[in-house]
mmCIF file of C-alpha atoms in Angstrom:
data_model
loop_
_atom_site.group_PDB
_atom_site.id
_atom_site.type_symbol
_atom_site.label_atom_id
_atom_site.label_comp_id
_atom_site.label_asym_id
_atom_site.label_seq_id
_atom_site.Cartn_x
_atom_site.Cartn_y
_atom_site.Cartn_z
ATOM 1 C CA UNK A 1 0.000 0.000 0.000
ATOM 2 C CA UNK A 2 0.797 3.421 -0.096
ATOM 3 C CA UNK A 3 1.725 6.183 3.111
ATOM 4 C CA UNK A 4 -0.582 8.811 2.938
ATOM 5 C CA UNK A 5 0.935 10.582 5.855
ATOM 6 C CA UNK A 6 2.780 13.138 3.414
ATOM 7 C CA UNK A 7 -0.110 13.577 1.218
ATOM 8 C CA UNK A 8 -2.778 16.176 1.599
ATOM 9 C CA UNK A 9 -6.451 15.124 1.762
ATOM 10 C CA UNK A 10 -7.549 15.874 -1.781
ATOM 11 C CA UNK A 11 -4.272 13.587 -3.258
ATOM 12 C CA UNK A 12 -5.254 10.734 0.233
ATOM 13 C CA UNK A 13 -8.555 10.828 -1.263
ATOM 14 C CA UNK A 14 -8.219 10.801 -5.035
ATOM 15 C CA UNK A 15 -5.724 7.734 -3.920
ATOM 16 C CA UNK A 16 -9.228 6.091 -2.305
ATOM 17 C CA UNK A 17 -11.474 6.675 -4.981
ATOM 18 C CA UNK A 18 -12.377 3.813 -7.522
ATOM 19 C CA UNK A 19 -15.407 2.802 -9.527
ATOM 20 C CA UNK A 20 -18.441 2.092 -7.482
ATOM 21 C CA UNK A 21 -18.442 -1.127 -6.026
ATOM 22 C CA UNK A 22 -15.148 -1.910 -5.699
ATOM 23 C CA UNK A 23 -13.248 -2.182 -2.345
ATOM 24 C CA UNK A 24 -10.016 -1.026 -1.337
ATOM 25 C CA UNK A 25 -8.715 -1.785 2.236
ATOM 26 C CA UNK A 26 -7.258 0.811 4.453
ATOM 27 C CA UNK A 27 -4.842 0.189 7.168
ATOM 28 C CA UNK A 28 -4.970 2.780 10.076
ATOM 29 C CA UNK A 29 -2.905 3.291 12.503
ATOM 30 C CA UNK A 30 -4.279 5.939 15.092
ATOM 31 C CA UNK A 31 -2.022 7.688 17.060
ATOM 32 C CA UNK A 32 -0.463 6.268 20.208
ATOM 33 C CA UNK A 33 -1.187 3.048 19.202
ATOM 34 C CA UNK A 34 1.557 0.897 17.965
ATOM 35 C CA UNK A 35 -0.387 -1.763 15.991
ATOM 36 C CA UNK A 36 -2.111 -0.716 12.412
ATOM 37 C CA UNK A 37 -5.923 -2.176 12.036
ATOM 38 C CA UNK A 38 -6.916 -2.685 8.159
ATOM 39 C CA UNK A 39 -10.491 -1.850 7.049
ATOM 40 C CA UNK A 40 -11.856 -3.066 4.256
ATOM 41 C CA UNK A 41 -14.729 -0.526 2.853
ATOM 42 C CA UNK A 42 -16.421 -1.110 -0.168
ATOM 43 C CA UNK A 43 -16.569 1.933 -2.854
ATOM 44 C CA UNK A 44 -20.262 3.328 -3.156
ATOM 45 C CA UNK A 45 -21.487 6.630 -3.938
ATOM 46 C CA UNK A 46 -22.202 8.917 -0.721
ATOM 47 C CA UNK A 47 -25.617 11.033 -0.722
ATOM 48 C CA UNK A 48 -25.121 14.252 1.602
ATOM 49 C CA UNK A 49 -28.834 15.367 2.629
ATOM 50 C CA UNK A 50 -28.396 19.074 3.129
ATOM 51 C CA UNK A 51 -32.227 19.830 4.296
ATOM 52 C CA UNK A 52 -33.323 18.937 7.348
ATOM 53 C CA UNK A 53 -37.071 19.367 8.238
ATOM 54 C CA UNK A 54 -39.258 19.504 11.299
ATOM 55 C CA UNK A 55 -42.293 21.264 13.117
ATOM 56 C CA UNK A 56 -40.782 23.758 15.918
ATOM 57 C CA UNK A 57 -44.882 24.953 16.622
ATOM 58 C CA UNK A 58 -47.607 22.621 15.975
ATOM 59 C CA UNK A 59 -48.628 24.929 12.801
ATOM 60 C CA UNK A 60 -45.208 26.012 11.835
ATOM 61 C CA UNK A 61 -42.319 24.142 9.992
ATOM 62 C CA UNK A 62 -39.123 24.855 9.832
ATOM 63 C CA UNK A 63 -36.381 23.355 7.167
ATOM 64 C CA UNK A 64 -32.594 24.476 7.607
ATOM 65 C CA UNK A 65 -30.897 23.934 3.806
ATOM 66 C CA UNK A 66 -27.103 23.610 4.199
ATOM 67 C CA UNK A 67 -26.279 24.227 0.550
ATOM 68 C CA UNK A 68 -27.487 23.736 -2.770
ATOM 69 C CA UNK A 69 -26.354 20.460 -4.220
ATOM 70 C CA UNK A 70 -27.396 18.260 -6.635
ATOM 71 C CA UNK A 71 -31.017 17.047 -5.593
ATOM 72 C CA UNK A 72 -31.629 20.068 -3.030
ATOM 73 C CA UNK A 73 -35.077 21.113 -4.921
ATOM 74 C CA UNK A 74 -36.712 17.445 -5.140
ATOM 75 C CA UNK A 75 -35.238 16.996 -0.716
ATOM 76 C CA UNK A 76 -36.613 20.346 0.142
ATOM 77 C CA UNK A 77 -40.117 19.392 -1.907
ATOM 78 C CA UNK A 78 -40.275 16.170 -0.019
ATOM 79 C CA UNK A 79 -39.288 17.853 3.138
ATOM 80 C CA UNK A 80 -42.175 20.699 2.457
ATOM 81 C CA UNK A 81 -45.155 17.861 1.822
ATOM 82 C CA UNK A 82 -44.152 16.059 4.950
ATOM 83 C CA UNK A 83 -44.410 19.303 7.071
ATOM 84 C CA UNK A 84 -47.624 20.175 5.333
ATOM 85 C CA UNK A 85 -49.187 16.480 6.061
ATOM 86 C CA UNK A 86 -47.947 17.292 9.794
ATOM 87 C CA UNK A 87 -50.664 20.398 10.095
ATOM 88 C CA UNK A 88 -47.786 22.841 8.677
ATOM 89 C CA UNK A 89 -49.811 26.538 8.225
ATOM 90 C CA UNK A 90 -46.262 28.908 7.446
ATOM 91 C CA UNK A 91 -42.329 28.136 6.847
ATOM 92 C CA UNK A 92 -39.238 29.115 8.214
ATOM 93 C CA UNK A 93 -36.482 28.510 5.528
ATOM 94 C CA UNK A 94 -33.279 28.940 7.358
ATOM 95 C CA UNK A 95 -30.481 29.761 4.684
ATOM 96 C CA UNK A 96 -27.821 31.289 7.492
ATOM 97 C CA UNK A 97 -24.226 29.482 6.624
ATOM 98 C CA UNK A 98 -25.130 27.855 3.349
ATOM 99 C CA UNK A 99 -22.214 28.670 1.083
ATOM 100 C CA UNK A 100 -24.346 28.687 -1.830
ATOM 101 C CA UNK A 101 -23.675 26.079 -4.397
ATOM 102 C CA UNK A 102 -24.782 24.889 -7.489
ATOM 103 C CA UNK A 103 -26.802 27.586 -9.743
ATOM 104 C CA UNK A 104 -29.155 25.487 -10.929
ATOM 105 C CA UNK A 105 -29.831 23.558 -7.924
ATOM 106 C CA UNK A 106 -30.439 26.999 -6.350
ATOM 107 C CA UNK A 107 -33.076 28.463 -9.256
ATOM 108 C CA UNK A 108 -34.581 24.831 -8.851
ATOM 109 C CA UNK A 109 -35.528 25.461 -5.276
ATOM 110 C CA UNK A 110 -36.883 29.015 -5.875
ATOM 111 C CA UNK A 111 -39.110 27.495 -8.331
ATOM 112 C CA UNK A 112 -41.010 25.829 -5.632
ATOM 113 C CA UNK A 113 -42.029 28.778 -4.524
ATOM 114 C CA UNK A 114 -42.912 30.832 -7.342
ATOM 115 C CA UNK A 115 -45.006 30.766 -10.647
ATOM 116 C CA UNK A 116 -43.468 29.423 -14.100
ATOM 117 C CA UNK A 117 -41.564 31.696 -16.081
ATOM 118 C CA UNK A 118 -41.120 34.205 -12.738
ATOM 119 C CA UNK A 119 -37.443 35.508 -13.087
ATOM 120 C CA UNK A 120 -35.083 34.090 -9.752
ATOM 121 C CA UNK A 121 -31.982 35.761 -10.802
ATOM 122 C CA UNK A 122 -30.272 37.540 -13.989
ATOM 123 C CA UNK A 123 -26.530 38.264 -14.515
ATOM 124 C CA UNK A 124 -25.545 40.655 -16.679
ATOM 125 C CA UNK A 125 -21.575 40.511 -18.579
ATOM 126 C CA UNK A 126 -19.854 42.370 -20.669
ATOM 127 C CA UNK A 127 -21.556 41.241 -23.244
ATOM 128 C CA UNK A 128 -24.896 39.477 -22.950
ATOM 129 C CA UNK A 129 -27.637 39.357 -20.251
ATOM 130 C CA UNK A 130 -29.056 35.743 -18.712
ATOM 131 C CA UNK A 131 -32.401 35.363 -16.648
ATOM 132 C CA UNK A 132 -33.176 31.996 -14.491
ATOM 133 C CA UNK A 133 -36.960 31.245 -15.030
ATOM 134 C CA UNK A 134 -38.840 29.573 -12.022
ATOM 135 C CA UNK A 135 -39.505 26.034 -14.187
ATOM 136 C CA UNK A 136 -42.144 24.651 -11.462
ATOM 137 C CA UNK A 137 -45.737 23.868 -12.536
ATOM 138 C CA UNK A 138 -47.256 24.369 -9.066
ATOM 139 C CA UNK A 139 -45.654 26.037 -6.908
ATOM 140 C CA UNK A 140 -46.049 25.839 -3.136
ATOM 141 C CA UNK A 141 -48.682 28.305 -2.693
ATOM 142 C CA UNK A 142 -51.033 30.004 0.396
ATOM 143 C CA UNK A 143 -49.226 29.906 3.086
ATOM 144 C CA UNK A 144 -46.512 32.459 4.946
ATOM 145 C CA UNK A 145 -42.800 31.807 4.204
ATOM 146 C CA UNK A 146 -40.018 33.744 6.477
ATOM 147 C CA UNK A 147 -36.453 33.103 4.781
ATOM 148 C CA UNK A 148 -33.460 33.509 7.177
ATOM 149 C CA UNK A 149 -30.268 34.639 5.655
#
């Protein structure tokens, strides 16, 4: 095997990745104790939830979004009809220390709040102008929304 002991984590973990399904074995040795332990871990592809969701009042529900990654919009819908089927009334969307993210993934979970074709954000260049549309059908509608950010 190789020492990753000299190696920072982005070169320890391109050393670790493989195709899905694969396993590679990785012998640890933790500090102050003498004898290395080998674990063998089997490659697989690692979803990071970034909403969480629950009811802080029995009428009001509250979802803290981490970031927007790949499959925020479809979690936070999901996480929205479960609050609503709980006797949710209004929403607390909690955006403090999300980085940001992707763009899309970002425009996606606007869309659940507003009607088709609604702009969520433009950018304007040198040169040329881009809008983001809202692209959802049916939007979460009638009831109060506070967004902390």
């Amino acid at each position: 095997g190789l020492s990753t002991k000299k190696l920072g984590l982005a070169q320890s973990v391109h050393l670790m990745r493989g195709r899905v399904g694969t396993a590679v074995t990785l012998t640890i040795r933790r500090k102050g104790v003498f004898e290395a332990k080998d674990f063998n871990v089997v490659r697989e592809v690692i979803q990071i939830h970034t909403v969480k969701a629950k009811m802080i009042s029995p009428t009001i529900g509250y979802i803290l979004d981490r970031e927007f990654s790949e499959n925020n919009a479809r979690d936070m819908g999901k996480a929205i009809v479960e609050l609503k089927n709980q006797g949710m009334k209004a929403l607390i969307i909690d955006l403090r220390n999300n980085p940001g993210g992707l763009l899309n993934d970002a425009v996606d979970s606007a869309s659940l709040f507003l009607p088709e074709h609604k702009v969520v954000v433009s950018m304007k260049g040198r040169r040329q102008f881009h809008a983001f549309h809202a692209r959802n059908e049916k939007p979460f509608e009638h009831f109060p929304i506070v967004v902390l950010v």
